[in-house]
XYZ file of C-alpha atoms in Angstrom:
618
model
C 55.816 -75.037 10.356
C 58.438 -75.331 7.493
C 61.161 -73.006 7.915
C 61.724 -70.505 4.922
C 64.500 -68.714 6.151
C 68.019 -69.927 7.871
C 70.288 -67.448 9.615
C 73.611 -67.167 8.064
C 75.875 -68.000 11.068
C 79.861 -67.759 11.865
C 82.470 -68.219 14.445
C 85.067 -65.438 14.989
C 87.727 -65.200 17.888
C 87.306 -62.400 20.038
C 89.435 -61.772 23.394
C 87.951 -58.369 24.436
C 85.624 -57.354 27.028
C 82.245 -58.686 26.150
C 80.854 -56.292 27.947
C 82.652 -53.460 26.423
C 82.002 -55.301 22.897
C 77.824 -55.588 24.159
C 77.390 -51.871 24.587
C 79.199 -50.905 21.467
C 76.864 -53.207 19.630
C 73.800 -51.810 21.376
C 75.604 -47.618 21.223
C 75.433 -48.453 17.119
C 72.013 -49.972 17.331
C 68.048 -48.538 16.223
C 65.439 -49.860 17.972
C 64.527 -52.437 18.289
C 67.384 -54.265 20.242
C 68.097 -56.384 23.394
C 70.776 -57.054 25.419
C 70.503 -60.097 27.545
C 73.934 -61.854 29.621
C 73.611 -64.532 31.445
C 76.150 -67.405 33.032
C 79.185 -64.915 31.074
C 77.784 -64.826 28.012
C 76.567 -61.869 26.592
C 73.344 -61.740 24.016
C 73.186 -59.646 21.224
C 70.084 -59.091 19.174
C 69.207 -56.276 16.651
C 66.313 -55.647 14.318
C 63.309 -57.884 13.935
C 62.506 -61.051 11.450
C 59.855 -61.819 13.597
C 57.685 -59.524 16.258
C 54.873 -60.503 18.588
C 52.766 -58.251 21.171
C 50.682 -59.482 23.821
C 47.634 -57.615 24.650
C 45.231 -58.123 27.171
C 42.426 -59.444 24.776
C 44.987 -60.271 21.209
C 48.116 -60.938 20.118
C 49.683 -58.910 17.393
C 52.735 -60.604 14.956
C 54.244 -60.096 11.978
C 57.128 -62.058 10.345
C 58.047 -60.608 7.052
C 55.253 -58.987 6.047
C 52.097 -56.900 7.836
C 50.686 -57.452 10.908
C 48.103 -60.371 11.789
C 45.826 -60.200 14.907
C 44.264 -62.856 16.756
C 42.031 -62.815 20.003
C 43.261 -64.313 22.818
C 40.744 -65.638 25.404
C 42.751 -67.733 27.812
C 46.100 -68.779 28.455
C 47.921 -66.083 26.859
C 51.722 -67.361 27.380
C 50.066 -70.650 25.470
C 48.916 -68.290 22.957
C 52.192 -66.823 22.506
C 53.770 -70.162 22.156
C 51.288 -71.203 19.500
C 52.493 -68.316 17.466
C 55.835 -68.475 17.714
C 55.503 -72.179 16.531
C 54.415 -70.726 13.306
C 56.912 -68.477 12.378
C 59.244 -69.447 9.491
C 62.871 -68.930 10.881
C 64.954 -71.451 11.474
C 66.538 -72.244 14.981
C 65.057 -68.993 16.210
C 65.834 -67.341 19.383
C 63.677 -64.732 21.048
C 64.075 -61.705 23.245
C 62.332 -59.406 25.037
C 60.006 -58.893 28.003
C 56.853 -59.247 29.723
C 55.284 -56.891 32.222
C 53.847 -57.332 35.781
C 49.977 -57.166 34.732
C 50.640 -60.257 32.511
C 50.329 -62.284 35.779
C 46.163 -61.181 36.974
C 45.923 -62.096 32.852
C 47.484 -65.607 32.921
C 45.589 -66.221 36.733
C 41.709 -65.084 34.984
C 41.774 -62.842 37.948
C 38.631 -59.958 37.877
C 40.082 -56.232 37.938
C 40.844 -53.580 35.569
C 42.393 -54.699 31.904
C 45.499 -52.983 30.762
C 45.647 -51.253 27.665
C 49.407 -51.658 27.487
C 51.679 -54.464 25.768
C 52.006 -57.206 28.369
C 54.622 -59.307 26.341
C 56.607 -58.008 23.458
C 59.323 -60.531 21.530
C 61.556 -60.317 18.592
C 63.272 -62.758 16.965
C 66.762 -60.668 15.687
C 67.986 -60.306 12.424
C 71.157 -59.781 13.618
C 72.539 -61.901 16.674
C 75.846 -61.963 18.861
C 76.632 -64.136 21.322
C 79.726 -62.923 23.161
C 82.175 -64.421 25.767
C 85.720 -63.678 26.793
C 86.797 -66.317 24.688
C 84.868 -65.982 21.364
C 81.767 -65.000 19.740
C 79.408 -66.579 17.425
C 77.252 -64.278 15.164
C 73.996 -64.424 12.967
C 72.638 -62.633 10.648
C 69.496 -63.169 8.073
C 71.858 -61.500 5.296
C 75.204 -62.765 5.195
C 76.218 -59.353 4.749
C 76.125 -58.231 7.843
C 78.366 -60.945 9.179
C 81.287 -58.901 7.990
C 80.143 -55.889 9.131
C 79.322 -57.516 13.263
C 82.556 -58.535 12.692
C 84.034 -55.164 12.152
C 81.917 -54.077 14.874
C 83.640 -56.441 17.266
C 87.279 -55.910 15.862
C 87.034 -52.187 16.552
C 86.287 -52.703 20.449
C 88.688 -51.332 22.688
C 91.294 -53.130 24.450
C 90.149 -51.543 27.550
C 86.570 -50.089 29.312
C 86.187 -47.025 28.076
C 86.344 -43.961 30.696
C 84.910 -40.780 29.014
C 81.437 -41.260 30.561
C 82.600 -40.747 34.073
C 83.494 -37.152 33.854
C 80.008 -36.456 33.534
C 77.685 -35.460 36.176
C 75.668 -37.875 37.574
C 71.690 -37.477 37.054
C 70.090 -37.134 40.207
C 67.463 -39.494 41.236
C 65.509 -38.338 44.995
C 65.647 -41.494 46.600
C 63.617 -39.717 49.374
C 60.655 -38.884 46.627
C 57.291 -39.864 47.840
C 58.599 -41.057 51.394
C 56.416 -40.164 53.722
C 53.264 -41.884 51.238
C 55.616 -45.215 51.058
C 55.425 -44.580 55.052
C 51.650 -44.908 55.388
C 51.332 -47.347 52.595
C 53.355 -49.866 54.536
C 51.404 -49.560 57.794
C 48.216 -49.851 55.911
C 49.688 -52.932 54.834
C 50.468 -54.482 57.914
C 46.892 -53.486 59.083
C 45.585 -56.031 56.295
C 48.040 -58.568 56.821
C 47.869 -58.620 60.951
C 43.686 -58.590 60.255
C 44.152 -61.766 57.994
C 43.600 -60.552 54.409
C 46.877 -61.970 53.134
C 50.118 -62.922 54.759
C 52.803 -60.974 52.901
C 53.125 -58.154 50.122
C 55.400 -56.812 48.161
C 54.881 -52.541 47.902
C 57.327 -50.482 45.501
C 57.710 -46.661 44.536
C 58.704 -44.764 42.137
C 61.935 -42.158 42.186
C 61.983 -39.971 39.173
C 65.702 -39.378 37.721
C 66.176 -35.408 37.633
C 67.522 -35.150 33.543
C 67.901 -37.877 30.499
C 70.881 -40.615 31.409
C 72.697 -42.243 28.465
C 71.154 -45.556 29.128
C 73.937 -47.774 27.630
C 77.181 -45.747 29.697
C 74.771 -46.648 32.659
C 74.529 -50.533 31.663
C 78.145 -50.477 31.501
C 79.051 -48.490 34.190
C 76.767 -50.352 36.776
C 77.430 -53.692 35.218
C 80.675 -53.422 36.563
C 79.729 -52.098 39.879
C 77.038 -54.701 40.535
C 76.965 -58.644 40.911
C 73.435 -59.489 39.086
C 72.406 -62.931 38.391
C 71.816 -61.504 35.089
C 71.355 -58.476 33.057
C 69.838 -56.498 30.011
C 69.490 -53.749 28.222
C 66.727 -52.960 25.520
C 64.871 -50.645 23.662
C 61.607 -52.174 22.313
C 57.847 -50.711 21.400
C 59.210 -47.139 22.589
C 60.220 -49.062 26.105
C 64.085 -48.699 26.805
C 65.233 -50.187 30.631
C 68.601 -51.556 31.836
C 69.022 -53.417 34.912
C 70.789 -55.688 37.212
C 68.641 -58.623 38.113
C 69.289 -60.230 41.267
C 67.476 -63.605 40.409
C 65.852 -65.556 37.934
C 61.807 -65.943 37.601
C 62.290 -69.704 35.795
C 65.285 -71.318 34.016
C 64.400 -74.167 31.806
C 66.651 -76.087 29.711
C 65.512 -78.078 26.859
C 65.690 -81.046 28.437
C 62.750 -80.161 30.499
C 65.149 -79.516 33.629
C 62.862 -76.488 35.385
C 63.631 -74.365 38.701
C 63.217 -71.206 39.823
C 65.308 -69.020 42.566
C 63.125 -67.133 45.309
C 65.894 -64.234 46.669
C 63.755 -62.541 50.198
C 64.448 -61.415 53.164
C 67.786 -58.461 52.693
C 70.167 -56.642 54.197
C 72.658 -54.072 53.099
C 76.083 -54.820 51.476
C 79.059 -52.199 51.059
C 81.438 -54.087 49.982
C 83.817 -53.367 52.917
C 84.551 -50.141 51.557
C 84.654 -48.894 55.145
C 85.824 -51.685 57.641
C 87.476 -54.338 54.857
C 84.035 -56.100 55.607
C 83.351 -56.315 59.237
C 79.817 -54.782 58.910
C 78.465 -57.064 55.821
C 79.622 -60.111 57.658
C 77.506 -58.365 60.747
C 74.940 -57.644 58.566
C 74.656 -61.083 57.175
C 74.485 -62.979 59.994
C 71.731 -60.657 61.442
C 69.501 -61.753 58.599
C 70.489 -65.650 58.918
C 68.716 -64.894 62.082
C 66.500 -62.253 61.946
C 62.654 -63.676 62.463
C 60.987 -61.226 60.457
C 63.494 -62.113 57.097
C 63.177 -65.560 57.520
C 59.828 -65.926 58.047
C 59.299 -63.243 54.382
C 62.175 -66.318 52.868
C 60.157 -69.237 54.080
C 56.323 -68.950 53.003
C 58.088 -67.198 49.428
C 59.728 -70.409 48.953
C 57.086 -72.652 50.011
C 55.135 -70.979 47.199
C 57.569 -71.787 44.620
C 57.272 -75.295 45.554
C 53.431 -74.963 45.271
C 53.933 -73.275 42.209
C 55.901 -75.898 40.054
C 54.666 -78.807 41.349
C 51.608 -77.885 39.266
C 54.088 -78.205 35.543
C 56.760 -80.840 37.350
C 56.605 -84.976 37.193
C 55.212 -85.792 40.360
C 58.565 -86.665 42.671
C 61.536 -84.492 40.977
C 60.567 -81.148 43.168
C 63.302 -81.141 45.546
C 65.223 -77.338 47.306
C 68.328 -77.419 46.085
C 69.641 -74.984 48.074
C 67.990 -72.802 50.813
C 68.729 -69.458 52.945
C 72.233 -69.120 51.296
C 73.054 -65.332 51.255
C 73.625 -63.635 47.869
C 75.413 -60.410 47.396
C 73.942 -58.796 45.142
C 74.882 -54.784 44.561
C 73.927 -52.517 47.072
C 72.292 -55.505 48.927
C 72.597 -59.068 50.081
C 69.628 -61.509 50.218
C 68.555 -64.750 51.474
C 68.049 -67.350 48.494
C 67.058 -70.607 47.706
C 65.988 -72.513 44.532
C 63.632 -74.873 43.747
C 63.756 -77.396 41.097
C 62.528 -80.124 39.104
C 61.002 -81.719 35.924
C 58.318 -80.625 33.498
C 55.942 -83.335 33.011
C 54.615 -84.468 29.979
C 52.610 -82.246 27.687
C 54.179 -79.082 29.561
C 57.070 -76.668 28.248
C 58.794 -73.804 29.357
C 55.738 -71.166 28.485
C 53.572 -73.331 30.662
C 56.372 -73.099 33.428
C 56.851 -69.192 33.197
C 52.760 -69.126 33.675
C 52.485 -71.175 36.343
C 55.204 -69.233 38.734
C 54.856 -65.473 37.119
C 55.310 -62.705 38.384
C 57.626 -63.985 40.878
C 56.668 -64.748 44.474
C 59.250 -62.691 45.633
C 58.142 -59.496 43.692
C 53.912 -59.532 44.439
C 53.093 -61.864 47.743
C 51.550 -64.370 49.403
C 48.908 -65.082 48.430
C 49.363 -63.841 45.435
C 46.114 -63.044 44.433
C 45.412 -61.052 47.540
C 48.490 -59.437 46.781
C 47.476 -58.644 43.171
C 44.646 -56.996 44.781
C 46.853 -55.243 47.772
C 49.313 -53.441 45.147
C 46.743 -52.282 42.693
C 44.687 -50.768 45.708
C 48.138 -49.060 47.129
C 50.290 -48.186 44.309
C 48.817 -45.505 42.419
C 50.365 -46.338 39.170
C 50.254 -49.959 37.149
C 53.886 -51.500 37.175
C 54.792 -52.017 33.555
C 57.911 -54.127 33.383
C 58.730 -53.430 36.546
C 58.780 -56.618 38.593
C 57.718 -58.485 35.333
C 60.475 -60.077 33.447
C 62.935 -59.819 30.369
C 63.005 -63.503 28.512
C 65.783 -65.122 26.349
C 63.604 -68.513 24.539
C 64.347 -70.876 21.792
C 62.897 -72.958 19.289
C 64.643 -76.197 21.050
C 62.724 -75.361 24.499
C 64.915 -73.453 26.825
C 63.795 -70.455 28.749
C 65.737 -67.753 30.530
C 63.383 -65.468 32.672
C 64.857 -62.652 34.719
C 62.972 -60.846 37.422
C 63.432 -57.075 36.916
C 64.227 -55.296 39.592
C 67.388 -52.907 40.216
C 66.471 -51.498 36.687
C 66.489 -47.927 35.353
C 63.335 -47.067 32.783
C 62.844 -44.340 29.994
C 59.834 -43.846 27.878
C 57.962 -40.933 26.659
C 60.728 -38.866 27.974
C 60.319 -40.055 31.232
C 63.485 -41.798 33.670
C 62.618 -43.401 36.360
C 63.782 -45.838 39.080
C 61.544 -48.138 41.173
C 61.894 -50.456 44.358
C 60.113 -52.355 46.533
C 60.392 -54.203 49.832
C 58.405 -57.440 51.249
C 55.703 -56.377 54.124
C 54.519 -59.051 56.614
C 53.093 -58.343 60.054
C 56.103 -57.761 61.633
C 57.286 -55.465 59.043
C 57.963 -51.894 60.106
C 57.655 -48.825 57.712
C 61.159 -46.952 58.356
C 62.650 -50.490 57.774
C 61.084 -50.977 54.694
C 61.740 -47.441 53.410
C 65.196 -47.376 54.518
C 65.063 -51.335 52.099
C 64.037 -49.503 49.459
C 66.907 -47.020 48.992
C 69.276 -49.704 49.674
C 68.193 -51.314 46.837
C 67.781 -47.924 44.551
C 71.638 -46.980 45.020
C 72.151 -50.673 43.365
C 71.512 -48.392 39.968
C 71.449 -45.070 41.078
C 75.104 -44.276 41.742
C 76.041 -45.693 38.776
C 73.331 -43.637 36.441
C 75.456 -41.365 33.604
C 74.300 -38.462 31.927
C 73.128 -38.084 28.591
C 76.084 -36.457 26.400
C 75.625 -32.468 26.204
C 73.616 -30.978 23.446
C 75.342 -29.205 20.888
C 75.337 -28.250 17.290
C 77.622 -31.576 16.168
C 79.404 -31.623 12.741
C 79.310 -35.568 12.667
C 75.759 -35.739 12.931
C 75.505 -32.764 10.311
C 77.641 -35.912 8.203
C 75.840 -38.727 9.056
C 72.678 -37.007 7.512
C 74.695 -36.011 4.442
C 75.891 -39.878 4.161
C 72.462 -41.371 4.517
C 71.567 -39.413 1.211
C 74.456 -40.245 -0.941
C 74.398 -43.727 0.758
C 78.023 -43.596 1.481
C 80.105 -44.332 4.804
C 80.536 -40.814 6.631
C 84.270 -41.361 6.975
C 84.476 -41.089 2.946
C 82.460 -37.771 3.276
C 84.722 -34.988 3.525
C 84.154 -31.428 5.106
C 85.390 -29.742 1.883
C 83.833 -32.452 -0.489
C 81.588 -30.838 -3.488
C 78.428 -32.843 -2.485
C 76.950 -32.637 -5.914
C 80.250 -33.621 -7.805
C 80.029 -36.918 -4.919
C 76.583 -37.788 -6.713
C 74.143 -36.160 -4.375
C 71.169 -35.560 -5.612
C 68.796 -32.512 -6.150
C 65.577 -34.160 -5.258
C 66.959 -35.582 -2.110
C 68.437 -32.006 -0.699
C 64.612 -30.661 -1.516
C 63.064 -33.296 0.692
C 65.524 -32.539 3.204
C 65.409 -29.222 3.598
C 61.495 -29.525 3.209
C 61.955 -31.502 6.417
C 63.902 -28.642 7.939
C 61.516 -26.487 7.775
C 58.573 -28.178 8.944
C 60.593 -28.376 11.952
C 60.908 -24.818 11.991
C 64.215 -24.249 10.537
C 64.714 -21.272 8.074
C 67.049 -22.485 5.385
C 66.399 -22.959 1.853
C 67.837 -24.917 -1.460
C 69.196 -22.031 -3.200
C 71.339 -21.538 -0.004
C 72.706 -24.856 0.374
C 73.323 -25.551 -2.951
C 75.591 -22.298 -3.371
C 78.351 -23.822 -1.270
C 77.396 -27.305 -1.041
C 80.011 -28.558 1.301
C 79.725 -30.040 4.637
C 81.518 -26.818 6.310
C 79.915 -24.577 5.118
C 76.209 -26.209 5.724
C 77.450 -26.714 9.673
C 78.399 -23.125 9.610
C 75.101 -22.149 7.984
C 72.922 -24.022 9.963
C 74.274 -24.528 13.461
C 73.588 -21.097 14.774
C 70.180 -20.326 11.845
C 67.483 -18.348 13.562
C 63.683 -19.688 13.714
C 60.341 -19.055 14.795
C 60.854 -20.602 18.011
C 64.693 -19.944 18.179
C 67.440 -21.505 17.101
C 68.030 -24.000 14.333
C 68.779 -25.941 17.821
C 66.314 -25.013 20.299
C 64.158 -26.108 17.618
C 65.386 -29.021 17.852
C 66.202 -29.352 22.041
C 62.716 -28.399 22.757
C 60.322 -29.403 20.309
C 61.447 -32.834 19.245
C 60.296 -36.538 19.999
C 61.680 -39.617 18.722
C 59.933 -40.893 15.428
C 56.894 -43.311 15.977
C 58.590 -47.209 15.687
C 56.906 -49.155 12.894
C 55.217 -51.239 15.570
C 53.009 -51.518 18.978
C 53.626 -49.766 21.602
C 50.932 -49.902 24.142
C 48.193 -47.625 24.264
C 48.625 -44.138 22.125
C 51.965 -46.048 20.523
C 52.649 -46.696 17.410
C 51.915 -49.313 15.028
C 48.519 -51.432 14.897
C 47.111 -50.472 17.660
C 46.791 -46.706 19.586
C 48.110 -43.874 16.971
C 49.008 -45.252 13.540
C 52.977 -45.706 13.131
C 54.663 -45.123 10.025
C 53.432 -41.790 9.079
C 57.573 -40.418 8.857
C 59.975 -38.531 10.892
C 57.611 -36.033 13.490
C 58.371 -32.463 12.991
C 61.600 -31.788 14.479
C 63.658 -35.152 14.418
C 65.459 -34.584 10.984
C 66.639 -30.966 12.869
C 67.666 -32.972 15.420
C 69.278 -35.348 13.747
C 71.275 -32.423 11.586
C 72.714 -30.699 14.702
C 73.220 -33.771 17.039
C 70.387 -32.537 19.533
C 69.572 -35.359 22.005
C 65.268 -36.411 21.233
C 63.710 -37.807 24.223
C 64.129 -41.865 24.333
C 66.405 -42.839 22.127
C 68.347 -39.500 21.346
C 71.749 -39.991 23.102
C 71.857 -43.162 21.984
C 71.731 -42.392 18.245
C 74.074 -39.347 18.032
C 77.082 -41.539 17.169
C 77.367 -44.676 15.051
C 80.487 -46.646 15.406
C 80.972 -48.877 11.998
C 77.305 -50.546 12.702
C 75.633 -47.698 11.330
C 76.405 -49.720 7.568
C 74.632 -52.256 8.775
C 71.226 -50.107 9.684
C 71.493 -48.718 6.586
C 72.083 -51.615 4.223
C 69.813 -53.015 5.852
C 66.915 -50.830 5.619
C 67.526 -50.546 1.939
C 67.295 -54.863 1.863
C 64.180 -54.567 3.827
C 62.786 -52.101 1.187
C 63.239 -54.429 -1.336
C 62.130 -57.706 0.087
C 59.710 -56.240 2.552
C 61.087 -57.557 6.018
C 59.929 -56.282 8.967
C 61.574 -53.249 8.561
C 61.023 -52.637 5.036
C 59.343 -49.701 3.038
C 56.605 -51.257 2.017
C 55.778 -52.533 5.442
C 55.573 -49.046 6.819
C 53.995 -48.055 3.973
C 51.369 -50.049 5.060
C 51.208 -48.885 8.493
C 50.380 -45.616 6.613
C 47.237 -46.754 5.067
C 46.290 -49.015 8.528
């Protein structure tokens, strides 16, 4: 298809920390966004010219204007790629994820069908790709260049520290033990009676309090050696992790391979002995049976698996049973490689080897089978993958594991550990927390709630469209151009969230002092101007899917405004549940949100006002 739209693009110097310069990106950033680094080079994408959903039984996409649906009978990754051939951006890259039940979908296998998005994608309106040396950025309106460019300038010299005073959430690494006991023996009962060979069984550790999900990128980024990692918040979905290995890498070349990591041990980084115990520890699993025997058939699938997209004669192991540190742990890893043959691409190699081997088991549709009969809840994105793709063929796919998840309020933390018949259930328990303290000592607290004067500004500068550093706390907000009708929606909005303030009030004294003094300590109904908003808030509905009961085109219709609560919350800095502590400061990005939401009104992006208006009438 004929591309209608070309990124504006430009080179700037940049000698920061990337990393640093990646989470002040994402810290200024609404949904939805990704953060993807792989190889040293950080990925920065933000807003959406393009969106697709994979369902079960459709796909769901929209690229500038409303959402189109088409069924989707078989091969849904080809499906995908069939779609994204047809939308009208130029050189477009994608990012985003796909979940574990994508892979009984792709393999036609019979079982339950999940109602939730298997694959969700966006192709940015706003990229940055960041390394220690320099950083290129796009951006649909050349506007925003200027302002990513600010964005970067305005990163610190050094990591910042304030985060680490905080308390650290608490996540029970012993939660559901004793089940994850049983569940393993049960499992070596199937696999010694001959009903698979090997299986992969996780849990779940709930995290005790909301962590600010970005601090924790940062924080464990540093403390962890991943072969690549994210951070994102799309469809009402946020996760960061640490990935230890790659599902498929493909180049646009055709060059394919994937990288099985199995068989682990723990790693402390010598903290204790200068390293006497890893090096102990590692050459225990070079030799342990049990290990290499989990290494060996996960490998021999990954040949098995590739061979069916590769030229016959390019499959070769380029490397096998190295040891990999990686966090908390270090693994046993090999990689296969090869080819793609004629008539096959990168979607065709992601189907043919997802989920990974080394995350479900051998084989794998026993396994399939084995963890939906034994976990009691469906895995999500957990053990699925988050994908970096582009229009000239290359493919990034990286297995996530060692990855902290929010939605609907809910944190959480999950691991798993590879069962065979030798396997034995206090082994693979005590595998499991090895691998949960690769995210869980570095998890950071949400900031504190509190009644918060900036926030109280931000508000005030979204209606007189101005930057909040011009807004000042004695400034006569009428005299600065604000405008009647817009404080009467506002405070209408106040008080549907159960706030007792009126316009006669405010506009006696119409300065930002004396509204923070009015408001921060108003009595309610239910309390508090904020407990109103602490207690009874949720994040507005995103103008798209998200899985069953989310918003957008399918489950509850999206668009229908800010929820009762959020523009309380937003007043008094209150952290909502998902994407709260994120949004309660803006460094200098917060122009480009704006600005860019006002564009999208008038041309009717994907963001626009007349595309949520007609999610409203959907």
């Amino acid at each position: 298809m004929t591309a209608s739209l070309v990124y504006r693009e430009r080179a700037v110097p940049f000698t920061g920390d990337p990393l640093a310069a990646a989470a002040r990106l994402a810290r200024g950033a609404e949904a939805p966004f990704t953060v993807y680094e792989r190889d040293g080079e950080w990925c920065y994408g933000s807003g959406a010219l393009a969106e697709i959903v994979l369902y079960w039984d459709e796909i769901r996409y929209r690229s500038g204007g409303g959402w189109r649906v088409e069924p989707v009978a078989s091969a849904p990754l080809r499906a995908l790629a069939d779609v994204l051939a047809t939308i009208p951006v130029a050189d477009w890259r994608a990012y985003g994820w796909a979940g574990f039940e994508l892979g009984p979908r792709t393999a036609g296998l019979p079982g339950p069908r999940s109602s939730e998005p298997l694959v969700h994608l966006i192709i940015p309106a706003r990229e940055v790709r960041l390394t220690a040396t320099g950083a290129a950025l796009r951006a649909a309106d050349p506007a925003d260049l200027d302002l990513l460019a600010e964005a970067l300038a305005a990163t610190p010299a050094t990591p910042a520290t304030g985060e680490a005073a905080r308390p650290r959430p608490l996540a029970d690494l012993e939660h559901g033990a004793d089940d994850y006991r049983q569940t393993v023996a049960r499992a070596v009962e199937d696999i010694r009676a001959g009903r698979l060979r090997k299986v992969i069984l996780s849990r779940v550790v709930p995290v005790d309090g909301e962590i600010d999900l970005v601090a924790t990128y940062e924080r464990g980024r540093r403390g962890n050696t991943p072969a690549r990692s994210f951070l994102l918040d799309l469809g009402g979905l946020r996760a960061t992790g640490f990935s230890p290995e790659t599902v498929v890498e493909v180049a646009s070349d055709g060059r394919v391979s994937t990288q099985p990591l199995a068989g682990t041990a723990a790693f402390d980084g010598g903290q204790a002995d200068g390293g006497e115990a890893d090096r102990a520890r590692r050459e225990a699993l070079r030799t342990d049976p049990k290990e290499i025997y989990e290494h060996a058939v996960s490998v021999q699938v990954a040949q098995e698996e590739l061979r069916l997209v590769c030229q016959p004669g390019t499959l070769v192991v380029d490397e096998f049973m190295a040891v990999l540190e990686r966090g908390s742990v270090q693994h046993l890893a090999s990689r296969v490689s090869g080819r793609l043959a004629p008539g096959h691409d990168g979607w065709d190699a992601l189907a043919a080897v997802f989920p990974s081997i080394t995350a479900t088991g051998v084989p794998k549709a026993a396994a399939f089978a084995a963890i939906r009969r034994y976990e009691p809840e469906p895995r999500g994105l957990y053990s699925g993958a988050v994908i970096s793709a582009a229009a000239d063929g290359s493919l990034d796919a990286a297995l996530v594991l060692r990855t902290a998840f929010q939605r609907d309020g809910r944190t959480w933390l999950r691991a798993g550990a590879g069962v065979v018949g030798a396997s034995r259930p206090e082994r693979e328990l005590e595998e499991t927390r090895e691998k949960l303290r690769s995210v869980s000592r570095f998890l950071v607290a949400a900031p504190p709630a509190g009644p918060d004067r900036e926030a109280l500004r931000r508000t005030v500068a979204d209606m007189l469209e101005e930057d909040p550093a011009d807004v000042g706390d004695e400034d006569n907000l009428f005299e600065r151009g604000l405008e009647s009708i817009a404080l009467i929606q506002t405070v209408g909005a106040w008080r549907r969230a159960g706030m007792e303030v009126n316009f006669a009030e405010l506009a006696e004294n119409p300065t930002i002092d004396a509204w923070f003094k009015l408001l921060a300590g108003r009595p309610t109904a239910a309390g508090t101007a904020a407990e109103v908003a602490a207690a009874s808030d949720r994040p507005p509905e995103p103008a798209g899917p998200a899985g069953r009961g989310g918003a957008g085109p399918r489950g509850r219709r999206g668009g229908r405004g800010v929820p009762a609560g959020a523009h309380a919350a937003r007043l008094l800095g209150r952290p909502r549940s998902g994407a709260a502590a994120r949004r309660r400061r803006r460094p200098p990005l917060h122009r480009v949100r704006r600005a860019g939401l006002r564009r999208a009104g008038r041309r009717a992006g994907p963001t626009g006002r007349r595309d949520r208006e007609a999610h409203r009438a959907a």
